[in-house]
Short mmCIF file of C-alpha atoms in Angstrom, two decimals:
data_model
loop_
_atom_site.label_atom_id
_atom_site.label_comp_id
_atom_site.label_asym_id
_atom_site.label_seq_id
_atom_site.Cartn_x
_atom_site.Cartn_y
_atom_site.Cartn_z
CA MET A 7 65.90 40.46 76.78
CA SER A 8 67.54 41.44 74.17
CA ALA A 9 70.69 42.70 73.60
CA ILE A 10 69.93 46.59 72.65
CA ALA A 11 67.70 46.39 76.13
CA TRP A 12 70.71 45.08 78.26
CA ILE A 13 72.58 48.14 76.44
CA ALA A 14 70.15 50.50 77.17
CA VAL A 15 69.81 49.23 80.93
CA GLY A 16 73.70 49.47 81.11
CA SER A 17 73.17 52.75 80.03
CA LEU A 18 70.66 54.09 82.21
CA ALA A 19 72.49 52.43 85.54
CA ALA A 20 75.86 54.59 83.92
CA TRP A 21 73.69 57.65 83.71
CA GLY A 22 72.19 57.38 87.46
CA TRP A 23 76.34 56.96 88.25
CA LEU A 24 77.12 59.83 86.45
CA LEU A 25 74.26 61.71 88.13
CA LEU A 26 74.87 61.35 91.28
CA GLY A 27 78.58 59.66 91.70
CA GLN A 28 80.96 61.82 89.51
CA GLY A 29 81.45 65.12 91.18
CA PHE A 30 77.80 66.80 90.36
CA PHE A 31 79.94 67.39 87.23
CA TRP A 32 76.99 68.70 85.24
CA ARG A 33 76.64 71.70 87.70
CA THR A 34 77.99 75.23 86.86
CA ASP A 35 78.46 76.74 90.11
CA GLN A 36 82.33 76.44 90.79
CA ARG A 37 82.94 80.35 89.63
CA LEU A 38 84.97 83.08 91.43
CA PRO A 39 82.62 84.42 94.09
CA PRO A 40 81.14 87.55 92.24
CA GLN A 41 81.42 91.57 93.26
CA VAL A 42 78.58 92.35 95.73
CA HIS A 43 75.84 93.92 93.44
CA ALA A 44 74.79 97.04 95.41
CA ARG A 45 74.16 100.86 95.54
CA VAL A 46 75.85 103.22 97.78
CA ASP A 47 73.45 106.38 97.99
CA ARG A 48 74.14 109.96 98.74
CA VAL A 49 74.27 109.41 102.71
CA GLY A 50 76.40 106.46 102.43
CA GLN A 51 74.12 103.54 102.92
CA VAL A 52 73.88 100.58 100.72
CA GLY A 53 70.80 99.72 98.41
CA PRO A 54 70.78 97.65 95.37
CA MET A 55 71.91 98.26 91.85
CA ASP A 56 75.52 99.33 91.68
CA TRP A 57 79.17 97.39 92.05
CA VAL A 58 81.07 97.37 95.27
CA ASP A 59 84.38 95.43 95.43
CA PRO A 60 84.98 92.51 97.20
CA ALA A 61 87.28 92.57 100.30
CA ASP A 62 90.82 93.67 99.29
CA PRO A 63 94.05 91.85 100.21
CA PRO A 64 95.83 94.06 102.89
CA VAL A 65 98.56 94.06 100.31
CA TRP A 66 98.46 93.39 96.76
CA PRO A 67 101.12 91.22 95.58
CA ARG A 68 103.56 91.74 92.52
CA VAL A 69 101.93 89.86 89.32
CA ALA A 70 103.83 89.51 85.92
CA ILE A 71 101.55 88.20 83.42
CA VAL A 72 102.99 85.62 80.73
CA VAL A 73 101.76 85.68 77.48
CA PRO A 74 103.21 82.76 74.54
CA ALA A 75 102.20 84.02 71.36
CA ARG A 76 102.71 82.54 67.72
CA ASP A 77 101.18 83.92 64.73
CA GLU A 78 98.10 85.28 66.58
CA ALA A 79 98.32 89.02 65.08
CA GLU A 80 94.23 88.51 64.09
CA VAL A 81 93.13 88.05 67.97
CA LEU A 82 95.77 90.09 69.56
CA PRO A 83 93.85 93.78 69.09
CA LEU A 84 91.25 91.87 70.95
CA SER A 85 93.12 90.15 73.65
CA LEU A 86 96.41 92.28 74.92
CA PRO A 87 94.71 95.70 75.41
CA SER A 88 92.32 93.79 78.28
CA LEU A 89 95.97 92.89 79.87
CA LEU A 90 97.47 96.22 79.72
CA THR A 91 94.42 97.95 80.85
CA GLN A 92 94.00 95.67 83.75
CA ASP A 93 92.67 97.61 87.02
CA TYR A 94 95.03 96.05 89.45
CA PRO A 95 96.26 97.94 92.55
CA GLY A 96 99.48 96.35 92.74
CA ASP A 97 102.68 96.37 90.44
CA ALA A 98 102.29 94.52 87.68
CA GLU A 99 103.35 94.05 83.86
CA VAL A 100 102.76 92.06 80.70
CA VAL A 101 105.51 89.42 79.16
CA LEU A 102 104.34 88.48 75.66
CA VAL A 103 106.95 85.79 74.13
CA ASP A 104 107.15 85.91 70.52
CA ASP A 105 107.16 82.24 69.43
CA GLY A 106 108.81 82.55 66.16
CA SER A 107 105.41 84.35 64.82
CA THR A 108 105.26 84.90 61.04
CA ASP A 109 102.57 87.61 61.20
CA GLY A 110 104.51 90.05 62.95
CA THR A 111 102.86 89.38 66.30
CA GLY A 112 105.58 90.93 68.04
CA LYS A 113 105.74 94.24 66.20
CA LEU A 114 101.99 94.68 66.75
CA ALA A 115 101.88 93.87 70.50
CA GLY A 116 104.73 97.06 71.03
CA GLU A 117 102.08 98.99 68.79
CA LEU A 118 98.80 97.76 70.88
CA ALA A 119 100.97 99.16 74.05
CA VAL A 120 101.92 102.54 72.94
CA ARG A 121 98.38 102.69 71.69
CA TYR A 122 96.76 101.46 74.94
CA GLY A 123 99.31 102.34 77.42
CA GLY A 124 98.70 100.76 80.72
CA LEU A 125 100.62 97.99 82.49
CA PRO A 126 104.41 98.12 81.15
CA LEU A 127 104.81 95.43 78.17
CA THR A 128 108.06 93.07 77.28
CA VAL A 129 108.30 91.30 74.24
CA VAL A 130 110.75 88.37 73.92
CA SER A 131 111.74 86.10 71.12
CA PRO A 132 113.20 82.68 72.28
CA GLY A 133 113.85 81.18 68.98
CA GLU A 134 112.86 77.77 68.01
CA PRO A 135 111.95 75.30 70.84
CA GLU A 136 115.39 72.93 71.69
CA PRO A 137 114.54 69.28 71.19
CA GLY A 138 112.09 67.59 73.79
CA TRP A 139 110.09 70.85 74.34
CA THR A 140 106.58 71.99 72.81
CA GLY A 141 106.54 75.34 71.66
CA LYS A 142 104.00 76.75 73.84
CA LEU A 143 105.98 75.36 76.99
CA TRP A 144 109.55 76.45 75.46
CA ALA A 145 107.63 80.44 75.51
CA LEU A 146 106.84 80.00 78.85
CA ARG A 147 110.11 78.75 80.07
CA HIS A 148 111.48 82.15 78.64
CA GLY A 149 108.90 84.33 79.52
CA MET A 150 108.50 82.82 83.39
CA ALA A 151 112.08 83.17 83.84
CA LEU A 152 112.24 86.89 82.73
CA ALA A 153 109.37 87.64 84.98
CA ARG A 154 110.90 85.75 87.76
CA ALA A 155 113.85 87.78 87.75
CA ARG A 156 111.61 90.85 88.89
CA GLY A 157 110.46 89.15 92.07
CA PRO A 158 106.70 88.81 91.27
CA GLU A 159 104.80 86.95 93.80
CA PHE A 160 102.34 85.31 91.16
CA LEU A 161 102.28 84.99 87.69
CA LEU A 162 99.61 84.82 85.57
CA LEU A 163 99.84 82.74 82.52
CA THR A 164 97.22 83.27 80.18
CA ASP A 165 96.69 82.46 76.01
CA ALA A 166 97.00 85.36 73.41
CA ASP A 167 93.31 84.49 72.48
CA ILE A 168 91.76 85.65 75.96
CA ALA A 169 90.16 88.70 76.54
CA HIS A 170 90.17 89.86 80.61
CA GLU A 171 87.87 92.05 82.05
CA PRO A 172 89.26 95.01 83.58
CA ASP A 173 89.13 93.47 87.13
CA SER A 174 89.91 89.58 86.11
CA LEU A 175 93.34 89.84 87.90
CA ARG A 176 92.17 91.60 90.74
CA LEU A 177 89.58 88.71 91.50
CA LEU A 178 91.74 86.10 90.93
CA VAL A 179 94.83 87.39 92.93
CA THR A 180 91.77 88.02 95.76
CA ALA A 181 90.76 84.62 95.62
CA ALA A 182 94.30 82.83 95.51
CA VAL A 183 95.44 85.29 98.97
CA GLU A 184 92.17 84.65 100.82
CA ASN A 185 92.17 81.08 100.51
CA ASP A 186 96.02 80.42 100.67
CA LEU A 187 96.13 78.75 96.91
CA ASP A 188 98.73 78.27 94.68
CA LEU A 189 96.76 77.74 91.94
CA VAL A 190 93.94 79.38 90.40
CA SER A 191 92.42 78.75 87.18
CA GLN A 192 89.13 79.43 85.05
CA MET A 193 88.01 77.84 82.14
CA ALA A 194 87.65 81.00 79.57
CA ARG A 195 84.11 80.99 78.16
CA LEU A 196 84.89 80.06 74.46
CA ARG A 197 83.33 81.68 71.92
CA VAL A 198 79.52 80.32 70.66
CA ALA A 199 78.60 82.04 67.28
CA SER A 200 78.81 79.64 64.36
CA PHE A 201 76.23 76.72 64.13
CA TRP A 202 79.10 74.00 64.84
CA GLU A 203 80.27 76.25 67.70
CA ARG A 204 76.94 75.94 69.46
CA LEU A 205 76.65 72.30 69.04
CA VAL A 206 80.50 71.65 69.95
CA VAL A 207 81.74 74.29 72.05
CA PRO A 208 79.38 73.74 75.25
CA ALA A 209 79.85 70.07 74.90
CA PHE A 210 83.58 70.42 74.93
CA VAL A 211 83.30 71.89 78.27
CA TYR A 212 80.96 69.51 79.59
CA PHE A 213 83.03 66.52 78.67
CA PHE A 214 86.20 68.55 80.57
CA ALA A 215 83.96 68.79 83.45
CA GLN A 216 82.75 65.00 83.67
CA LEU A 217 86.40 63.94 83.36
CA TYR A 218 87.53 66.31 85.58
CA PRO A 219 85.05 67.49 88.14
CA PHE A 220 85.86 70.37 89.66
CA ARG A 221 83.92 69.69 93.25
CA TRP A 222 86.69 67.03 93.14
CA ILE A 223 89.39 69.16 92.38
CA ASN A 224 88.43 71.88 94.62
CA GLY A 225 87.53 69.65 97.59
CA ARG A 226 89.45 69.50 100.98
CA ARG A 227 90.41 66.38 100.00
CA PRO A 228 90.88 66.79 96.30
CA ARG A 229 90.04 63.50 93.90
CA ALA A 230 90.85 65.13 90.70
CA THR A 231 93.56 67.28 89.42
CA ALA A 232 93.40 69.83 86.40
CA ALA A 233 93.54 73.25 85.21
CA ALA A 234 92.64 75.24 81.91
CA GLY A 235 95.55 76.45 80.57
CA GLY A 236 93.95 79.46 79.04
CA CYS A 237 93.76 81.20 82.32
CA VAL A 238 96.11 80.27 85.16
CA LEU A 239 97.26 82.44 88.27
CA LEU A 240 99.94 80.61 90.00
CA ARG A 241 102.49 81.23 92.88
CA SER A 242 105.81 82.00 91.67
CA GLU A 243 107.59 79.89 94.72
CA THR A 244 105.22 77.15 93.85
CA ALA A 245 106.23 76.73 90.37
CA GLU A 246 110.17 76.65 91.41
CA ARG A 247 109.44 74.30 93.96
CA ALA A 248 107.38 72.28 90.79
CA GLY A 249 110.07 72.51 88.68
CA VAL A 250 107.72 74.18 85.98
CA PRO A 251 108.05 73.90 83.02
CA GLN A 252 111.11 71.94 82.73
CA VAL A 253 109.10 69.07 84.15
CA ILE A 254 106.23 69.15 81.51
CA ARG A 255 108.39 70.32 78.73
CA GLN A 256 106.57 67.52 76.39
CA ALA A 257 103.38 67.41 77.24
CA VAL A 258 100.95 68.83 74.57
CA ILE A 259 97.89 68.72 77.36
CA ASP A 260 100.20 71.60 79.17
CA ASP A 261 97.49 72.83 81.81
CA VAL A 262 96.62 69.08 83.35
CA SER A 263 100.38 68.51 83.30
CA LEU A 264 100.93 71.88 84.96
CA ALA A 265 98.26 71.39 87.51
CA ARG A 266 99.43 67.95 88.43
CA ALA A 267 102.95 69.08 88.76
CA VAL A 268 102.26 71.50 91.29
CA ARG A 269 99.59 69.06 93.53
CA ARG A 270 102.76 66.97 93.50
CA ALA A 271 104.49 69.92 94.99
CA GLY A 272 101.91 70.25 97.65
CA GLY A 273 100.29 73.28 96.18
CA ARG A 274 96.52 73.94 96.86
CA MET A 275 94.55 74.93 93.77
CA TRP A 276 90.95 75.70 92.38
CA LEU A 277 89.58 75.46 88.93
CA GLY A 278 86.03 77.06 87.59
CA LEU A 279 84.09 78.24 85.08
CA ALA A 280 84.76 82.14 84.31
CA GLU A 281 82.40 84.87 84.21
CA ARG A 282 84.62 87.42 83.21
CA VAL A 283 87.18 85.92 80.88
CA ASP A 284 86.75 85.19 77.42
CA SER A 285 88.35 83.22 74.50
CA VAL A 286 87.93 85.60 71.39
CA ARG A 287 89.55 82.88 69.10
CA PRO A 288 86.97 81.67 66.32
CA TYR A 289 86.02 78.51 65.43
CA PRO A 290 83.46 79.17 62.52
CA HIS A 291 83.85 75.85 60.69
CA LEU A 292 83.76 72.02 61.61
CA ALA A 293 87.25 71.39 60.46
CA ASP A 294 88.51 74.25 63.26
CA LEU A 295 86.77 72.67 65.54
CA TRP A 296 88.02 69.44 64.69
CA ARG A 297 91.80 70.13 64.66
CA MET A 298 91.43 71.60 68.06
CA VAL A 299 90.09 68.75 69.36
CA SER A 300 91.84 65.70 67.69
CA ARG A 301 95.54 67.59 67.77
CA SER A 302 95.94 66.31 71.70
CA ALA A 303 92.87 63.62 72.30
CA TYR A 304 95.38 60.85 71.81
CA ALA A 305 97.49 62.41 73.77
CA GLN A 306 94.78 62.55 76.52
CA LEU A 307 94.69 58.68 76.01
CA ARG A 308 98.56 58.29 76.59
CA HIS A 309 98.70 56.53 72.94
CA ASN A 310 97.28 53.27 74.65
CA PRO A 311 95.27 51.31 71.86
CA LEU A 312 93.67 49.66 74.82
CA VAL A 313 92.51 52.90 76.38
CA LEU A 314 91.20 54.52 73.05
CA ALA A 315 89.23 50.83 72.51
CA GLY A 316 87.59 51.25 75.95
CA THR A 317 87.15 55.08 75.36
CA VAL A 318 85.19 54.51 72.17
CA ALA A 319 83.31 51.38 73.65
CA GLY A 320 82.12 53.54 76.36
CA LEU A 321 81.22 56.41 74.68
CA ALA A 322 78.82 54.36 72.46
CA VAL A 323 77.15 52.84 75.34
CA VAL A 324 76.61 55.73 77.10
CA TYR A 325 75.99 58.51 74.78
CA LEU A 326 74.99 56.57 71.60
CA ALA A 327 72.81 53.47 72.91
CA PRO A 328 70.03 55.80 74.54
CA PRO A 329 68.78 57.31 71.40
CA LEU A 330 69.41 53.94 69.34
CA ALA A 331 67.55 51.92 71.95
CA SER A 332 65.07 54.42 71.71
CA ALA A 333 64.35 54.08 68.19
CA VAL A 334 64.43 49.94 68.50
CA GLY A 335 61.71 50.29 71.47
CA LEU A 336 59.75 52.92 69.33
CA PHE A 337 59.78 51.49 65.70
CA GLY A 338 60.56 47.87 66.66
CA GLY A 339 58.40 46.64 69.89
CA ASP A 340 61.21 46.39 72.42
CA ALA A 341 59.53 48.00 75.11
CA VAL A 342 62.30 47.62 77.85
CA ALA A 343 64.91 48.92 75.26
CA GLY A 344 62.15 51.54 74.78
CA TRP A 345 61.57 53.02 78.13
CA ALA A 346 65.51 52.25 79.46
CA GLY A 347 66.95 54.18 76.46
CA GLY A 348 64.43 56.95 76.54
CA LEU A 349 65.07 57.57 80.03
CA ALA A 350 68.58 57.52 79.77
CA TRP A 351 68.51 60.33 77.22
CA VAL A 352 66.57 61.99 79.15
CA VAL A 353 68.72 62.26 82.18
CA MET A 354 71.63 63.19 79.62
CA ALA A 355 69.86 65.81 78.25
CA GLY A 356 68.81 66.96 81.71
CA THR A 357 72.85 66.82 82.85
CA TYR A 358 73.64 69.18 79.82
CA LEU A 359 71.08 72.21 80.45
CA PRO A 360 73.13 73.56 82.93
CA MET A 361 76.12 73.99 80.38
CA LEU A 362 73.95 75.19 77.58
CA ARG A 363 72.31 78.14 80.12
CA TYR A 364 75.79 79.37 81.14
CA TYR A 365 76.87 79.46 77.42
CA ARG A 366 73.58 80.93 76.66
CA GLN A 367 72.25 78.28 74.37
CA PRO A 368 68.69 77.38 73.16
CA LEU A 369 67.67 74.25 75.52
CA TRP A 370 66.57 72.52 72.85
CA LEU A 371 69.93 71.75 71.76
CA ALA A 372 70.22 69.42 75.00
CA PRO A 373 68.75 66.37 73.18
CA THR A 374 71.44 66.59 70.16
CA LEU A 375 74.71 65.71 72.70
CA PRO A 376 74.43 62.00 71.37
CA PHE A 377 75.18 63.49 67.80
CA THR A 378 77.89 65.93 69.37
CA ALA A 379 79.53 62.90 71.41
CA LEU A 380 79.31 60.60 67.74
CA LEU A 381 81.64 63.63 66.73
CA TYR A 382 83.79 63.57 69.62
CA LEU A 383 84.62 59.57 69.09
CA LEU A 384 85.25 60.13 65.54
CA MET A 385 87.93 62.69 66.40
CA THR A 386 89.08 60.94 68.94
CA VAL A 387 90.17 58.22 66.45
CA ASP A 388 91.23 61.08 64.23
CA SER A 389 93.68 61.68 66.75
CA ALA A 390 94.91 58.21 67.32
CA VAL A 391 94.99 57.93 63.14
CA GLN A 392 97.27 61.00 62.78
CA HIS A 393 99.45 59.15 65.19
CA TYR A 394 100.18 56.19 63.57
CA ARG A 395 100.60 57.97 60.79
CA GLY A 396 103.74 59.98 62.29
CA ARG A 397 102.07 63.33 62.23
CA GLY A 398 101.44 63.53 65.76
CA ALA A 399 99.60 66.59 67.41
CA ALA A 400 100.19 69.73 65.01
CA TRP A 401 99.62 73.32 66.06
CA LYS A 402 100.89 76.32 64.77
CA GLY A 403 102.98 74.50 61.90
CA ARG A 404 104.51 72.65 64.72
CA THR A 405 104.23 68.60 64.69
CA TYR A 406 104.99 66.53 67.81
CA VAL A 407 105.26 62.82 66.44
CA ARG A 408 105.13 61.36 69.89
CA PRO A 409 104.60 63.80 72.67
CA GLU A 410 103.67 62.87 76.52
CA ALA A 411 100.52 62.98 78.02
CA ALA A 412 100.22 64.38 81.27
CA PRO A 413 101.79 62.34 83.58
CA ASP A 414 100.59 61.15 87.04
CA ARG A 415 103.76 60.45 88.37
#
């Protein structure tokens, strides 16, 4: 067999293993239990079509919602009101930490609280981060400290670009209480409107799930650990026991670092896809998405050039080889390369279909996954190049020359 045929056969074998042996990462059914869809008629009988609340906890715990925000005036009117107007039966409050904004984020938050009412809002400004802290974790440190002083049982850590349906907090708390969980996290449904968002965003979540299969995280004997930083409900007692956020103060990939700290402290967790939590931040251009990925990609690889080389080789064999081998088989007469590459491409596209359905995107995008994988490969290489140029991870006007990756220990 030719070299390309051997590579195609290897890619097909890899996809067979990914299909069955990587925690069924491609399935999208790890979600919070939905509310019961039912109708209550005039005599009190239940039938289809209206909403009936799920079982409530006997006592609703007190919750503090902590929102780190830096220059978020553009998205805050779409996100903060959704927190202030949460339909939560227990005591809850919102703490927004204005992390050195220059666009009036803090002032706007106060105006929105006056306009919408609802949960009480406190706005604090901690000043510039001390050495050894990334900006978001510095903001979380102050917000969590202020919230803990008021004795909440749970902390909801949510980004300033995340909008919640009115029952979001209720469902998160119900899941945590009923299942005795220390951390409940949902990967917010990212915005998919522009051409590049349609091409890149579903794949971003697909690759994340491949790296951290949700079933492995949520199982009785967990084999992986991760969280989605945009929406994390965290038990206060567990956070203190884990030393969060101090123990992860340098992490750029703060959500995975947070989850690992909680796991080391003996915490139980759940991660899944969101139905009622959405990101409102737009990424209309490829450059916007490129910055989102490249700012932390090399940190995820622990700034290790050998791991980078292995990642590039792996992406090339698993994602890029199948269409290349198919072309060689079609135009070059290499039958083995053609059928092995074509079958690997079919399996690859098939595993991508559930994520496209979740994002309500056309299914014909599934065969384009190799092109999107090539973009991610280039973004990862660019992340390494920026690191070695001394630019490090950059976000909101701050640059972290050599931030720590998510620690395993």
